[in-house]
One Martini backbone bead per residue (centre of mass of N, CA, C, O) as a GRO file, in nm:
protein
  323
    1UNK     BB    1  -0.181   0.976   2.808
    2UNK     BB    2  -0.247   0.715   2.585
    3UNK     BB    3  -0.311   0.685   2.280
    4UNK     BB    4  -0.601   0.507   2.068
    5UNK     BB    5  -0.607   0.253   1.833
    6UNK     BB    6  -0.703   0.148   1.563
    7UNK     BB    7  -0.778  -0.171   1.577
    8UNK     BB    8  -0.730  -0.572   1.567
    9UNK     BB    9  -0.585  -0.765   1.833
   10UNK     BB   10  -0.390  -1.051   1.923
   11UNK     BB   11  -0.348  -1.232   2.244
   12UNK     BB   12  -0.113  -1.421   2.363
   13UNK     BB   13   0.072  -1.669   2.554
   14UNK     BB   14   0.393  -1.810   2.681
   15UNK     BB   15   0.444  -2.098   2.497
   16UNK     BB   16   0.598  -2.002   2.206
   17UNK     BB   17   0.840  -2.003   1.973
   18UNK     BB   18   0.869  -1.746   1.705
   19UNK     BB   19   1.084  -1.912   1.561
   20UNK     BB   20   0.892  -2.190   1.510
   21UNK     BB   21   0.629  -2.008   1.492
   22UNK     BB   22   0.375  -1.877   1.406
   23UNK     BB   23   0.231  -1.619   1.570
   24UNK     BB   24  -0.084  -1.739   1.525
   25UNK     BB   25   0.025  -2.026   1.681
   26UNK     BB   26   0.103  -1.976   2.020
   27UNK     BB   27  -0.214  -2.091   2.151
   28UNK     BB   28  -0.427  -2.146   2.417
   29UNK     BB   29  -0.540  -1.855   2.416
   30UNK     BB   30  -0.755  -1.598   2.330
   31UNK     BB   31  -0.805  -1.266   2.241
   32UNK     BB   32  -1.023  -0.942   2.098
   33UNK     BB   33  -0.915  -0.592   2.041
   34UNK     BB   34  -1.060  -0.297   2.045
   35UNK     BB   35  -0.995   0.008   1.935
   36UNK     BB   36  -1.039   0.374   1.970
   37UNK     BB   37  -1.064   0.643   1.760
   38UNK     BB   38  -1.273   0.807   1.903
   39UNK     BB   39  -1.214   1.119   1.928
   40UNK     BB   40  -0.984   1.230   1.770
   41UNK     BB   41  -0.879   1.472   1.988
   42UNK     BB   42  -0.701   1.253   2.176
   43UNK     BB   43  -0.467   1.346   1.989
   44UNK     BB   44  -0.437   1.620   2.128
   45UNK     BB   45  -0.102   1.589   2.209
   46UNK     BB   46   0.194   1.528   2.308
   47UNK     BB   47   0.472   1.416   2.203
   48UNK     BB   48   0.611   1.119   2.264
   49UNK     BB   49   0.862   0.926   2.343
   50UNK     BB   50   1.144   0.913   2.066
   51UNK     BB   51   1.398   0.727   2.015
   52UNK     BB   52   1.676   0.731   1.808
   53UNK     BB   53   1.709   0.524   1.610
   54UNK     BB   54   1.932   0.239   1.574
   55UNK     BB   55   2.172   0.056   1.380
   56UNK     BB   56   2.230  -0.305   1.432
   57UNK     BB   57   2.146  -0.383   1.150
   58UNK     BB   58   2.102  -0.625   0.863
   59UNK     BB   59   1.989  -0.749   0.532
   60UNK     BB   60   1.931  -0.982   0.304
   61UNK     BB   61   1.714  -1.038   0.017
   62UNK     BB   62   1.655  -1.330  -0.171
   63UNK     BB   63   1.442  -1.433  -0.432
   64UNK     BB   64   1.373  -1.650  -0.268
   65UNK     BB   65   1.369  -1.572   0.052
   66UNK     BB   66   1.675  -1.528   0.200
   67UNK     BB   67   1.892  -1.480   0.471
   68UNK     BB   68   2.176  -1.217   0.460
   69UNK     BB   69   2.469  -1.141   0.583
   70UNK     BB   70   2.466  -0.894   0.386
   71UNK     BB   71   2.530  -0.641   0.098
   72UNK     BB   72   2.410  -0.725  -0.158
   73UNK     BB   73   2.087  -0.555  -0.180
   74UNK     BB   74   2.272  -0.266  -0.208
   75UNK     BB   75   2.228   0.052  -0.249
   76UNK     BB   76   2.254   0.370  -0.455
   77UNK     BB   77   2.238   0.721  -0.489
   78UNK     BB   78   2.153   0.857  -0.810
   79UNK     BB   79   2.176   1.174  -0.886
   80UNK     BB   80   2.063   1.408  -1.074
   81UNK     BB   81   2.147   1.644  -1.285
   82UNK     BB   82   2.224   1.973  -1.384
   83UNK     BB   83   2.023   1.906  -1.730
   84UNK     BB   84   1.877   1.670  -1.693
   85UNK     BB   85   1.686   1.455  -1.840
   86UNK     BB   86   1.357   1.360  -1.734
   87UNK     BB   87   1.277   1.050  -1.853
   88UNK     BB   88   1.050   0.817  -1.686
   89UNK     BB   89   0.959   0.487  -1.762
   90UNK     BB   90   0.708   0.290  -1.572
   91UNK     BB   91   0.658   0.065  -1.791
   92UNK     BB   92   0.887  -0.059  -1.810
   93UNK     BB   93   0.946  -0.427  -1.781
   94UNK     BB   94   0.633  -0.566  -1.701
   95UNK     BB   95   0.654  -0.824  -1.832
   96UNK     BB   96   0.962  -0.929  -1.662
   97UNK     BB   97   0.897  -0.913  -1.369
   98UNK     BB   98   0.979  -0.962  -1.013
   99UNK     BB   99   0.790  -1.139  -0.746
  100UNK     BB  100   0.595  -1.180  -0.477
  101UNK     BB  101   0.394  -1.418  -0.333
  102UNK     BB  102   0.126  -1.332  -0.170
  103UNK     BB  103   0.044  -1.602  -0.008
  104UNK     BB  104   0.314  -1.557   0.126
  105UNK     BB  105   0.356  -1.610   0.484
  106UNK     BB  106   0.625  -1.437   0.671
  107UNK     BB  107   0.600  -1.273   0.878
  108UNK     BB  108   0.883  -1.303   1.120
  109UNK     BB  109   1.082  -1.486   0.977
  110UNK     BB  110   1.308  -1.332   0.919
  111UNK     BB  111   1.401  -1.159   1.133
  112UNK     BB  112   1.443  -1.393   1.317
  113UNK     BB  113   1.681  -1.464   1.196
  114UNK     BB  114   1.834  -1.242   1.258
  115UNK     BB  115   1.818  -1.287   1.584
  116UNK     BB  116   1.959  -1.557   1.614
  117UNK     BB  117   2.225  -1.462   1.487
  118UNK     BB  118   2.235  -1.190   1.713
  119UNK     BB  119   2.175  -1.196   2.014
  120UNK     BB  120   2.397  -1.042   2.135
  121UNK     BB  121   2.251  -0.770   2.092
  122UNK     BB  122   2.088  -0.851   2.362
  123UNK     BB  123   2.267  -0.760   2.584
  124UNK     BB  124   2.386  -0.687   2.881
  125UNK     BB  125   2.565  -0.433   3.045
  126UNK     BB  126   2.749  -0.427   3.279
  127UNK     BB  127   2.850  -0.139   3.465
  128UNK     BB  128   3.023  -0.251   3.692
  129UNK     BB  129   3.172  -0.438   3.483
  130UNK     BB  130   3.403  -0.462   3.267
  131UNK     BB  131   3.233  -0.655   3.014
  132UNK     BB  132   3.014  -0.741   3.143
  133UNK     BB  133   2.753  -0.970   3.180
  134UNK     BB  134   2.440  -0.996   3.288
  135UNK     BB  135   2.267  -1.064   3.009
  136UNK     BB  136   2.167  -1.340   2.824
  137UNK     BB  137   2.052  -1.509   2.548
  138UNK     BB  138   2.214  -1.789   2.512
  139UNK     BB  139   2.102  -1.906   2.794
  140UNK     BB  140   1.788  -1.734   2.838
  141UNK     BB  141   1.639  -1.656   2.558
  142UNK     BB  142   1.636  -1.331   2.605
  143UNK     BB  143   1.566  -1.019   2.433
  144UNK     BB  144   1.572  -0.733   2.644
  145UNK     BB  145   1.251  -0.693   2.476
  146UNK     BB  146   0.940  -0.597   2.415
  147UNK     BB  147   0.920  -0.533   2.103
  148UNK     BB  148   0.880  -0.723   1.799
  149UNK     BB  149   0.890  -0.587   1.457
  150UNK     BB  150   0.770  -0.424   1.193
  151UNK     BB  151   0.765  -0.077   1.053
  152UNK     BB  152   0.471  -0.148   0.907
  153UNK     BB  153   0.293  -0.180   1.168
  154UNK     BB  154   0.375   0.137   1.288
  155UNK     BB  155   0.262   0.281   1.060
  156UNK     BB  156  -0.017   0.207   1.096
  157UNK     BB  157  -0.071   0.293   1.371
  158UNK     BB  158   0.039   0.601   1.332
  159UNK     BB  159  -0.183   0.654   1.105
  160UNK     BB  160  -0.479   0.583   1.171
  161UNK     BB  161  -0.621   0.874   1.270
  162UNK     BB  162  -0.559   0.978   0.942
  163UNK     BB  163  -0.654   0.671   0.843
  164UNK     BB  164  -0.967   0.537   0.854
  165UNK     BB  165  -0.988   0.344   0.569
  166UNK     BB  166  -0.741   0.143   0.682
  167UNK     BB  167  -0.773  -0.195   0.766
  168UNK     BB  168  -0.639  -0.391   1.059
  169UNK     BB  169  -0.437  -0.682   1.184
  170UNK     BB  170  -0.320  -0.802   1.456
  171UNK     BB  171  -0.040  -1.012   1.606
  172UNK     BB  172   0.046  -1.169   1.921
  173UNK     BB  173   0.351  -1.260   2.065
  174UNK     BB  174   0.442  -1.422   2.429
  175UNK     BB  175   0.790  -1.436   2.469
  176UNK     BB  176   1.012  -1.409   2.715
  177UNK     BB  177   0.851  -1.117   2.770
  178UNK     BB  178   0.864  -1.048   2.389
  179UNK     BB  179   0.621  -0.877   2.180
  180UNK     BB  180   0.511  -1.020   1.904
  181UNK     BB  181   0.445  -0.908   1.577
  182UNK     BB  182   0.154  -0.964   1.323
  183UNK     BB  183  -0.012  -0.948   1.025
  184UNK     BB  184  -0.336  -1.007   0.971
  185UNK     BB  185  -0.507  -1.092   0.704
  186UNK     BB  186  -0.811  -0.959   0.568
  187UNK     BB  187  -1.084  -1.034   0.388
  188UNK     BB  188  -1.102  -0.738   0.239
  189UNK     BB  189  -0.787  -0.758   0.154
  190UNK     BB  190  -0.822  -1.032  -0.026
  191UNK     BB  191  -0.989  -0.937  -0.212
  192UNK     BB  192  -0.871  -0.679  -0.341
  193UNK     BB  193  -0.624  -0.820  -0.436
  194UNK     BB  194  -0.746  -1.014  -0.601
  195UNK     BB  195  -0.923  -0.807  -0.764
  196UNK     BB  196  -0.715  -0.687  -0.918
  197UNK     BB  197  -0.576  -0.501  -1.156
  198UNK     BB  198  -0.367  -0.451  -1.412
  199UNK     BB  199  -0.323  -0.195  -1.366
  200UNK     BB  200  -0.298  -0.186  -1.042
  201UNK     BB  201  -0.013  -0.367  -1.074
  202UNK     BB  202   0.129  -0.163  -1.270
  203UNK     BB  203   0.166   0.042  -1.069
  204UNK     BB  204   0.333  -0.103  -0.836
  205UNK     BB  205   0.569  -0.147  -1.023
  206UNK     BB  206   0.655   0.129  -1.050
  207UNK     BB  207   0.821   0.188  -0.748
  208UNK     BB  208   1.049  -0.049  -0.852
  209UNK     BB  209   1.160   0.143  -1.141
  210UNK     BB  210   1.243   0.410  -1.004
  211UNK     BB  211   1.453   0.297  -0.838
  212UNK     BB  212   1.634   0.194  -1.120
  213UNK     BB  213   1.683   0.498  -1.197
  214UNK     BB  214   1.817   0.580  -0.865
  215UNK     BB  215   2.031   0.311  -0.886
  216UNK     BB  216   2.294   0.133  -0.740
  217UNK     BB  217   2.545  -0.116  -0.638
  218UNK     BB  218   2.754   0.132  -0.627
  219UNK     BB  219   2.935   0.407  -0.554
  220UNK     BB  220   2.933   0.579  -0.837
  221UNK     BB  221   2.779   0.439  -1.020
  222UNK     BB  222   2.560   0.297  -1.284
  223UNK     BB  223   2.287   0.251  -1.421
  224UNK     BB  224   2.027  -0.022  -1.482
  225UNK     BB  225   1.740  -0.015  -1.701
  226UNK     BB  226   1.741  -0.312  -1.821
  227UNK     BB  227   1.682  -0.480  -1.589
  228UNK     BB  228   1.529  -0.674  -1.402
  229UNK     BB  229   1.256  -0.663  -1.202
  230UNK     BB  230   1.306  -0.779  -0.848
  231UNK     BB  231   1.113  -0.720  -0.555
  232UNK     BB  232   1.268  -0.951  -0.352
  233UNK     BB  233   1.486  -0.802  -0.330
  234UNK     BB  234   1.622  -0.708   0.011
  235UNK     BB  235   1.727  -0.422   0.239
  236UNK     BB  236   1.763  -0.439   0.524
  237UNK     BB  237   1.709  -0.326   0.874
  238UNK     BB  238   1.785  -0.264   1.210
  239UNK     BB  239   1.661  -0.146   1.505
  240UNK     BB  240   1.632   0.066   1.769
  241UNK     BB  241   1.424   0.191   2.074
  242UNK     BB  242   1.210   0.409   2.275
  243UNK     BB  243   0.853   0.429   2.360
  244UNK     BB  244   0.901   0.542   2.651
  245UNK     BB  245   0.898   0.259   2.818
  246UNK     BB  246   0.925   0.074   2.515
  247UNK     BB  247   1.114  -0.145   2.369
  248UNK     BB  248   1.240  -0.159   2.037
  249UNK     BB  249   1.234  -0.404   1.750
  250UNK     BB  250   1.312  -0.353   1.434
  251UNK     BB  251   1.210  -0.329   1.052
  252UNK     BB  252   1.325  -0.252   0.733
  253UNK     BB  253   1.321  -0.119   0.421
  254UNK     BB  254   1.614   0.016   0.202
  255UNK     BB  255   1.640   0.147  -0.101
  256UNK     BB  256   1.875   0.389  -0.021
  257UNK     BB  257   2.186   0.531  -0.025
  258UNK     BB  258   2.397   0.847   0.065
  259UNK     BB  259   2.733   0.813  -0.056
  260UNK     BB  260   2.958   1.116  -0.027
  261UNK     BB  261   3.206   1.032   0.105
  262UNK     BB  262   3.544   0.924   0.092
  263UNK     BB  263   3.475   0.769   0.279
  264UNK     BB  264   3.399   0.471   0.373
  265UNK     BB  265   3.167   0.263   0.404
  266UNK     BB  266   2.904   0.289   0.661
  267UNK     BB  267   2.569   0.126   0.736
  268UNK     BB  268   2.570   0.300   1.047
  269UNK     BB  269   2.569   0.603   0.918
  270UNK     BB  270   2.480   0.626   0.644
  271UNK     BB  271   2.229   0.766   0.476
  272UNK     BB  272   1.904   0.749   0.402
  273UNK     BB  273   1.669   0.689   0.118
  274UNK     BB  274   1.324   0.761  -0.035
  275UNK     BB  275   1.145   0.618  -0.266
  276UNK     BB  276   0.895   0.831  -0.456
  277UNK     BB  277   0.538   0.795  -0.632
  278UNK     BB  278   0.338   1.060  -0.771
  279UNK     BB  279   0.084   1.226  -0.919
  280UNK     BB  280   0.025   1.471  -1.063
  281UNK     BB  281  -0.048   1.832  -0.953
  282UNK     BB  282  -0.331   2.031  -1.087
  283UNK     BB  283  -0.493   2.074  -0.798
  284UNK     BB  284  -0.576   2.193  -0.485
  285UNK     BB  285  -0.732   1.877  -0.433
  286UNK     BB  286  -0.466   1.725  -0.469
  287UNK     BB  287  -0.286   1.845  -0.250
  288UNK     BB  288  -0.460   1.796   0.014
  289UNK     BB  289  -0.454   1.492  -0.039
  290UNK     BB  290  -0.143   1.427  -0.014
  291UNK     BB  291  -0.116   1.571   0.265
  292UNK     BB  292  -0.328   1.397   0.419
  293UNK     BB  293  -0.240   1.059   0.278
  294UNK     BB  294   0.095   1.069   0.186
  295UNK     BB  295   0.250   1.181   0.325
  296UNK     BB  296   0.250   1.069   0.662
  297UNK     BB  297   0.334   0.824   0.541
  298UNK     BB  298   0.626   0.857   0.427
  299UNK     BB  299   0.743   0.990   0.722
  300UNK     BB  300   0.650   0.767   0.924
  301UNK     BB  301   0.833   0.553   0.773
  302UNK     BB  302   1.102   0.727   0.814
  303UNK     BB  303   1.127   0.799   1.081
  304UNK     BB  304   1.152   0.534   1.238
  305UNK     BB  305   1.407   0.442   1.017
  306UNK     BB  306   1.616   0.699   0.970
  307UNK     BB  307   1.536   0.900   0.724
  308UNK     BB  308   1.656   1.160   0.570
  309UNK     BB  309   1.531   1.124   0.262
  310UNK     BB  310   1.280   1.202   0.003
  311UNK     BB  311   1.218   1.133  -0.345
  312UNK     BB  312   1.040   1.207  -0.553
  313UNK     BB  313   0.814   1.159  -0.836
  314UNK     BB  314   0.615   1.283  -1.112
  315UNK     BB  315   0.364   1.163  -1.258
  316UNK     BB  316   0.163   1.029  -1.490
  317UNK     BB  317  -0.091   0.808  -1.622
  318UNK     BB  318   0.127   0.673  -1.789
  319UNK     BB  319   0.422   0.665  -1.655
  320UNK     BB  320   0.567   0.944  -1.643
  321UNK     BB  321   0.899   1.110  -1.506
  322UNK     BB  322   0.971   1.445  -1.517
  323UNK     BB  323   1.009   1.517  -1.173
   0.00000   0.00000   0.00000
């Protein structure tokens, strides 16, 4: 038995190119599931085969929101030192920062770029032959992959059971037997965004100030807190994996790596590290609150795309991380 995700998923049929077409516009008809996640218990099962993702490949995203197929926009992880005095103010900057349009929906338009120029990645080589192809996707079409989405979809399914005052919406379409995934916004996700008010979009920005302070453009440079910060730059990875019986081909973005040997770098081995900000813990029910909704997604999205450590800063609610 496998687990069932709550949230409300769009289910299209093989009709239209995901290259071509927005994910939810591929569709001659289409049908509405929802799934039921009540009674928690029914997820108290073994935990089912997840092989460990491999990466088989990169991509840049500069602010225009364009990509490239380069580490332009690769950090690595600059550890504090013992004695060094940690006073990150993550209010600083925030009037000249610059972010991504809520309104431009990409859906899976960066990854299907990705997809498109890589396609070798996805041929099968014939075992019977020496290097020869049995399936080629330059000829045929087929991506010989069950489902290709972002990280970010996997991890509101996987933690939906034990989070679940957050509403979501997935669109599917099926394209040469491989089913594409592409969240689509709720009316409720979209007032609450409106509405979102200067303080909260000013946290927002926290976590992409902290990462300015824990990371440089190469091994071993120097941070630079003075620049301008703009969270539309960034460097996503591909991984390959799979879920039971389902091949999954996803995408994730990676704050930075820790590339700590003498050895030249190579993007497909060093480890990754994820950089995380939360407010000090006071008291035993705010820790208790970390552990049960904030941990969790954390892990789930660390573990997805294969993070191996995670560094956290805990801030004041002036937004300053002293440890």
């Amino acid at each position: 038995m496998e687990p069932k995700i709550a949230g409300q998923k769009r289910r299209h049929h093989d009709d239209s190119d995901p290259s071509t077409a927005t994910v939810t516009g591929c569709v001659k008809r289409h049908t509405h599931t929802t799934l039921d996640i009540y009674p928690p218990r029914q997820f108290d099962i073994s935990f089912p085969f997840f092989r460990k993702p491999q990466r088989i490949g990169y991509f840049s995203i500069s602010k225009d929101r364009r990509v490239h197929f380069d580490q332009t926009h690769m950090k690595f992880y600059k550890e504090p030192q013992p004695g060094d005095r940690i006073q990150y103010n993550l209010r600083e900057g925030f009037e000249s920062h610059r972010s991504q349009d809520p309104e431009v929906k990409e859906r899976l338009d960066l990854l299907l770029t990705w997809i498109m120029s890589h396609r070798d990645k996805f041929q099968i080589v014939d075992s019977t032959q020496k290097g020869a192809v049995a399936s080629s996707v330059a000829t045929h079409n087929v991506l010989n992959t069950d489902f290709v989405l972002w990280r970010g979809h996997l991890t509101k399914i996987m933690c939906t059971p034990y989070s679940r005052r957050d509403a979501w919406r997935l669109g599917a379409c099926r394209y040469h037997g491989t089913i594409y995934i592409s969240e689509v916004e709720m009316a409720e996700s979209r007032t609450e965004r409106l509405n979102r008010t200067q303080r909260q979009t000013e946290m927002c920005y926290w976590g992409y100030k902290f990462e300015q302070y824990l990371t440089t453009g190469k091994p071993g440079g120097e941070t630079d807190t003075q620049a301008v910060v703009d969270s539309r730059e960034q460097l996503c990875v591909v991984v390959r994996s799979r879920l039971n019986s389902h091949s999954l081909v996803y995408s994730g973005e990676v704050d930075c790596f820790n590339h700590k040997s003498s050895k030249q770098f190579n993007v497909f081995d060093c480890s990754m590290v994820e950089l995380k900000t939360s407010r000090e813990i006071d008291h035993p029910r705010q820790m208790h609150n970390f552990k049960k909704f904030k941990l969790i997604k954390w892990w789930a999205q660390s573990f997805l795309i294969g993070v191996d450590e995670i560094v956290a800063g805990f801030r004041s609610d002036e937004g300053v991380v002293e440890r």
